């Protein structure tokens, strides 16, 4: 475990891509990413994922609102930490492909994802299959963050 921490401390990180989906686990992971960015003087790019569109009444609309709100919350964390932050809200049923494409397009040094257990109400679009697909298909280093609350 300390070997991983030592490698992260020596890693040069200028841009971190953080994915959120409105779930509490993704917001906790993103908040940790902002702290890491602060320590490493890095920029944060937040991708908020929703498979629904804006509107009233539907479950998809609620998930859209949650994803948007979580992106703004992470933006507030970044502002307080004085970290440059960009935010995008994406509608996608395949977030892994979007994460990989954006990380490569924006020349990110690190992809930061919540580590989901795959159970419970905490999970939305960023389920364990997304993390697995990102890990196996990208050349960019990936940090899977698991908070105590999601353990």
PDB file of C-alpha atoms in Angstrom:
ATOM      1  CA  UNK A   1       0.000   0.000   0.000  1.00  0.00           C
ATOM      2  CA  UNK A   2       2.796   2.461   0.812  1.00  0.00           C
ATOM      3  CA  UNK A   3       4.373   1.704  -2.578  1.00  0.00           C
ATOM      4  CA  UNK A   4       1.277   3.115  -4.295  1.00  0.00           C
ATOM      5  CA  UNK A   5       1.289   6.214  -2.087  1.00  0.00           C
ATOM      6  CA  UNK A   6       5.010   6.770  -2.781  1.00  0.00           C
ATOM      7  CA  UNK A   7       4.396   6.524  -6.522  1.00  0.00           C
ATOM      8  CA  UNK A   8       1.561   9.045  -6.331  1.00  0.00           C
ATOM      9  CA  UNK A   9       3.720  11.476  -4.362  1.00  0.00           C
ATOM     10  CA  UNK A  10       6.420  11.325  -7.043  1.00  0.00           C
ATOM     11  CA  UNK A  11       3.980  11.585  -9.929  1.00  0.00           C
ATOM     12  CA  UNK A  12       3.811  14.863 -11.847  1.00  0.00           C
ATOM     13  CA  UNK A  13       0.133  15.694 -12.164  1.00  0.00           C
ATOM     14  CA  UNK A  14      -1.030  18.837 -13.940  1.00  0.00           C
ATOM     15  CA  UNK A  15      -4.584  17.855 -14.932  1.00  0.00           C
ATOM     16  CA  UNK A  16      -6.957  15.472 -13.172  1.00  0.00           C
ATOM     17  CA  UNK A  17     -10.163  14.252 -14.786  1.00  0.00           C
ATOM     18  CA  UNK A  18     -12.834  13.508 -12.179  1.00  0.00           C
ATOM     19  CA  UNK A  19     -16.087  11.717 -13.009  1.00  0.00           C
ATOM     20  CA  UNK A  20     -19.257  12.206 -10.951  1.00  0.00           C
ATOM     21  CA  UNK A  21     -22.787  10.893 -11.416  1.00  0.00           C
ATOM     22  CA  UNK A  22     -24.700  12.528  -8.591  1.00  0.00           C
ATOM     23  CA  UNK A  23     -24.108   9.696  -6.144  1.00  0.00           C
ATOM     24  CA  UNK A  24     -22.666  10.483  -2.710  1.00  0.00           C
ATOM     25  CA  UNK A  25     -19.725   8.135  -3.417  1.00  0.00           C
ATOM     26  CA  UNK A  26     -18.755  10.063  -6.543  1.00  0.00           C
ATOM     27  CA  UNK A  27     -18.955  13.403  -4.709  1.00  0.00           C
ATOM     28  CA  UNK A  28     -16.732  12.071  -1.903  1.00  0.00           C
ATOM     29  CA  UNK A  29     -14.234  10.823  -4.477  1.00  0.00           C
ATOM     30  CA  UNK A  30     -14.290  14.157  -6.304  1.00  0.00           C
ATOM     31  CA  UNK A  31     -13.743  16.068  -3.082  1.00  0.00           C
ATOM     32  CA  UNK A  32     -10.679  13.922  -2.385  1.00  0.00           C
ATOM     33  CA  UNK A  33      -9.474  14.614  -5.945  1.00  0.00           C
ATOM     34  CA  UNK A  34      -9.691  18.352  -5.294  1.00  0.00           C
ATOM     35  CA  UNK A  35      -7.561  17.884  -2.170  1.00  0.00           C
ATOM     36  CA  UNK A  36      -5.045  15.885  -4.171  1.00  0.00           C
ATOM     37  CA  UNK A  37      -5.057  18.585  -6.880  1.00  0.00           C
ATOM     38  CA  UNK A  38      -4.432  21.238  -4.237  1.00  0.00           C
ATOM     39  CA  UNK A  39      -1.428  19.317  -2.902  1.00  0.00           C
ATOM     40  CA  UNK A  40      -0.041  18.834  -6.421  1.00  0.00           C
ATOM     41  CA  UNK A  41      -0.988  22.264  -7.841  1.00  0.00           C
ATOM     42  CA  UNK A  42      -3.102  20.657 -10.544  1.00  0.00           C
ATOM     43  CA  UNK A  43      -6.198  21.584 -12.526  1.00  0.00           C
ATOM     44  CA  UNK A  44      -9.414  19.566 -12.157  1.00  0.00           C
ATOM     45  CA  UNK A  45     -11.792  18.693 -14.982  1.00  0.00           C
ATOM     46  CA  UNK A  46     -15.156  17.452 -13.713  1.00  0.00           C
ATOM     47  CA  UNK A  47     -17.312  15.294 -15.977  1.00  0.00           C
ATOM     48  CA  UNK A  48     -20.821  14.913 -14.559  1.00  0.00           C
ATOM     49  CA  UNK A  49     -22.685  12.012 -16.134  1.00  0.00           C
ATOM     50  CA  UNK A  50     -26.404  11.653 -16.586  1.00  0.00           C
ATOM     51  CA  UNK A  51     -28.389   9.333 -18.827  1.00  0.00           C
ATOM     52  CA  UNK A  52     -31.504  11.500 -18.494  1.00  0.00           C
ATOM     53  CA  UNK A  53     -32.327  14.928 -19.803  1.00  0.00           C
ATOM     54  CA  UNK A  54     -33.457  17.998 -17.939  1.00  0.00           C
ATOM     55  CA  UNK A  55     -37.164  18.097 -17.202  1.00  0.00           C
ATOM     56  CA  UNK A  56     -39.645  17.546 -14.437  1.00  0.00           C
ATOM     57  CA  UNK A  57     -41.000  14.436 -12.849  1.00  0.00           C
ATOM     58  CA  UNK A  58     -38.984  11.545 -14.218  1.00  0.00           C
ATOM     59  CA  UNK A  59     -36.293   9.519 -12.491  1.00  0.00           C
ATOM     60  CA  UNK A  60     -33.899  10.443 -15.314  1.00  0.00           C
ATOM     61  CA  UNK A  61     -34.564  14.137 -14.700  1.00  0.00           C
ATOM     62  CA  UNK A  62     -33.793  13.716 -10.999  1.00  0.00           C
ATOM     63  CA  UNK A  63     -30.533  11.915 -11.831  1.00  0.00           C
ATOM     64  CA  UNK A  64     -29.689  14.716 -14.285  1.00  0.00           C
ATOM     65  CA  UNK A  65     -30.263  17.312 -11.554  1.00  0.00           C
ATOM     66  CA  UNK A  66     -28.183  15.296  -9.065  1.00  0.00           C
ATOM     67  CA  UNK A  67     -25.290  15.004 -11.545  1.00  0.00           C
ATOM     68  CA  UNK A  68     -25.407  18.745 -12.284  1.00  0.00           C
ATOM     69  CA  UNK A  69     -25.608  19.620  -8.571  1.00  0.00           C
ATOM     70  CA  UNK A  70     -22.678  17.338  -7.735  1.00  0.00           C
ATOM     71  CA  UNK A  71     -20.570  19.008 -10.451  1.00  0.00           C
ATOM     72  CA  UNK A  72     -21.352  22.433  -8.981  1.00  0.00           C
ATOM     73  CA  UNK A  73     -20.514  21.169  -5.496  1.00  0.00           C
ATOM     74  CA  UNK A  74     -17.122  19.927  -6.688  1.00  0.00           C
ATOM     75  CA  UNK A  75     -16.645  23.292  -8.410  1.00  0.00           C
ATOM     76  CA  UNK A  76     -17.267  24.999  -5.072  1.00  0.00           C
ATOM     77  CA  UNK A  77     -14.675  22.742  -3.393  1.00  0.00           C
ATOM     78  CA  UNK A  78     -12.180  23.665  -6.117  1.00  0.00           C
ATOM     79  CA  UNK A  79     -12.957  27.374  -5.768  1.00  0.00           C
ATOM     80  CA  UNK A  80     -12.392  27.246  -2.003  1.00  0.00           C
ATOM     81  CA  UNK A  81      -9.106  25.378  -2.569  1.00  0.00           C
ATOM     82  CA  UNK A  82      -8.172  27.881  -5.317  1.00  0.00           C
ATOM     83  CA  UNK A  83      -7.809  25.118  -7.873  1.00  0.00           C
ATOM     84  CA  UNK A  84      -8.631  25.735 -11.554  1.00  0.00           C
ATOM     85  CA  UNK A  85     -11.719  23.727 -12.436  1.00  0.00           C
ATOM     86  CA  UNK A  86     -13.676  23.026 -15.627  1.00  0.00           C
ATOM     87  CA  UNK A  87     -17.059  21.314 -15.598  1.00  0.00           C
ATOM     88  CA  UNK A  88     -19.037  19.487 -18.277  1.00  0.00           C
ATOM     89  CA  UNK A  89     -22.391  17.734 -17.993  1.00  0.00           C
ATOM     90  CA  UNK A  90     -22.591  14.785 -20.387  1.00  0.00           C
ATOM     91  CA  UNK A  91     -25.565  12.644 -21.361  1.00  0.00           C
ATOM     92  CA  UNK A  92     -24.229   9.189 -21.958  1.00  0.00           C
ATOM     93  CA  UNK A  93     -25.195   5.594 -21.414  1.00  0.00           C
ATOM     94  CA  UNK A  94     -21.495   4.697 -21.929  1.00  0.00           C
ATOM     95  CA  UNK A  95     -19.497   6.879 -19.536  1.00  0.00           C
ATOM     96  CA  UNK A  96     -16.298   4.800 -19.829  1.00  0.00           C
ATOM     97  CA  UNK A  97     -15.852   5.738 -23.484  1.00  0.00           C
ATOM     98  CA  UNK A  98     -16.498   9.405 -22.695  1.00  0.00           C
ATOM     99  CA  UNK A  99     -14.048   9.384 -19.777  1.00  0.00           C
ATOM    100  CA  UNK A 100     -11.286   7.830 -21.877  1.00  0.00           C
ATOM    101  CA  UNK A 101     -11.899  10.164 -24.824  1.00  0.00           C
ATOM    102  CA  UNK A 102     -11.965  13.302 -22.653  1.00  0.00           C
ATOM    103  CA  UNK A 103      -8.859  12.279 -20.707  1.00  0.00           C
ATOM    104  CA  UNK A 104      -6.922  11.801 -23.928  1.00  0.00           C
ATOM    105  CA  UNK A 105      -8.351  14.886 -25.648  1.00  0.00           C
ATOM    106  CA  UNK A 106      -7.522  17.120 -22.678  1.00  0.00           C
ATOM    107  CA  UNK A 107      -4.116  15.510 -22.039  1.00  0.00           C
ATOM    108  CA  UNK A 108      -4.986  14.515 -18.473  1.00  0.00           C
ATOM    109  CA  UNK A 109      -2.297  13.076 -16.235  1.00  0.00           C
ATOM    110  CA  UNK A 110      -4.717  11.188 -13.970  1.00  0.00           C
ATOM    111  CA  UNK A 111      -8.288   9.872 -14.081  1.00  0.00           C
ATOM    112  CA  UNK A 112      -9.980   9.869 -10.670  1.00  0.00           C
ATOM    113  CA  UNK A 113     -13.015   7.580 -10.245  1.00  0.00           C
ATOM    114  CA  UNK A 114     -15.126   6.439  -7.312  1.00  0.00           C
ATOM    115  CA  UNK A 115     -14.573   2.773  -6.425  1.00  0.00           C
ATOM    116  CA  UNK A 116     -18.086   1.392  -6.178  1.00  0.00           C
ATOM    117  CA  UNK A 117     -18.906  -1.888  -4.534  1.00  0.00           C
ATOM    118  CA  UNK A 118     -21.657  -2.455  -7.081  1.00  0.00           C
ATOM    119  CA  UNK A 119     -24.443  -2.579  -4.529  1.00  0.00           C
ATOM    120  CA  UNK A 120     -26.766  -0.151  -2.847  1.00  0.00           C
ATOM    121  CA  UNK A 121     -28.418   3.102  -3.761  1.00  0.00           C
ATOM    122  CA  UNK A 122     -25.084   4.921  -3.916  1.00  0.00           C
ATOM    123  CA  UNK A 123     -24.464   3.707  -7.457  1.00  0.00           C
ATOM    124  CA  UNK A 124     -25.673   5.288 -10.679  1.00  0.00           C
ATOM    125  CA  UNK A 125     -23.831   5.452 -13.985  1.00  0.00           C
ATOM    126  CA  UNK A 126     -20.355   4.971 -12.533  1.00  0.00           C
ATOM    127  CA  UNK A 127     -20.769   1.319 -11.598  1.00  0.00           C
ATOM    128  CA  UNK A 128     -17.822  -1.122 -11.256  1.00  0.00           C
ATOM    129  CA  UNK A 129     -17.991  -2.062 -14.947  1.00  0.00           C
ATOM    130  CA  UNK A 130     -17.158   1.527 -15.885  1.00  0.00           C
ATOM    131  CA  UNK A 131     -14.022   1.517 -13.743  1.00  0.00           C
ATOM    132  CA  UNK A 132     -12.971  -1.830 -15.189  1.00  0.00           C
ATOM    133  CA  UNK A 133     -13.442  -0.624 -18.750  1.00  0.00           C
ATOM    134  CA  UNK A 134     -11.526   2.598 -18.092  1.00  0.00           C
ATOM    135  CA  UNK A 135      -8.686   0.685 -16.409  1.00  0.00           C
ATOM    136  CA  UNK A 136      -8.327  -1.754 -19.297  1.00  0.00           C
ATOM    137  CA  UNK A 137      -8.671   0.687 -22.193  1.00  0.00           C
ATOM    138  CA  UNK A 138      -6.829   3.861 -21.234  1.00  0.00           C
ATOM    139  CA  UNK A 139      -3.153   4.744 -21.174  1.00  0.00           C
ATOM    140  CA  UNK A 140      -3.771   7.416 -18.541  1.00  0.00           C
ATOM    141  CA  UNK A 141      -3.140   6.376 -14.905  1.00  0.00           C
ATOM    142  CA  UNK A 142      -6.368   5.755 -12.968  1.00  0.00           C
ATOM    143  CA  UNK A 143      -7.024   6.349  -9.268  1.00  0.00           C
ATOM    144  CA  UNK A 144      -9.963   4.416  -7.831  1.00  0.00           C
ATOM    145  CA  UNK A 145     -11.049   6.196  -4.670  1.00  0.00           C
ATOM    146  CA  UNK A 146     -12.974   4.354  -2.025  1.00  0.00           C
ATOM    147  CA  UNK A 147     -14.142   6.405   0.937  1.00  0.00           C
ATOM    148  CA  UNK A 148     -14.890   4.977   4.344  1.00  0.00           C
ATOM    149  CA  UNK A 149     -18.567   5.828   3.927  1.00  0.00           C
ATOM    150  CA  UNK A 150     -18.796   3.678   0.785  1.00  0.00           C
ATOM    151  CA  UNK A 151     -16.885   0.760   2.298  1.00  0.00           C
TER     152      UNK A 151
END
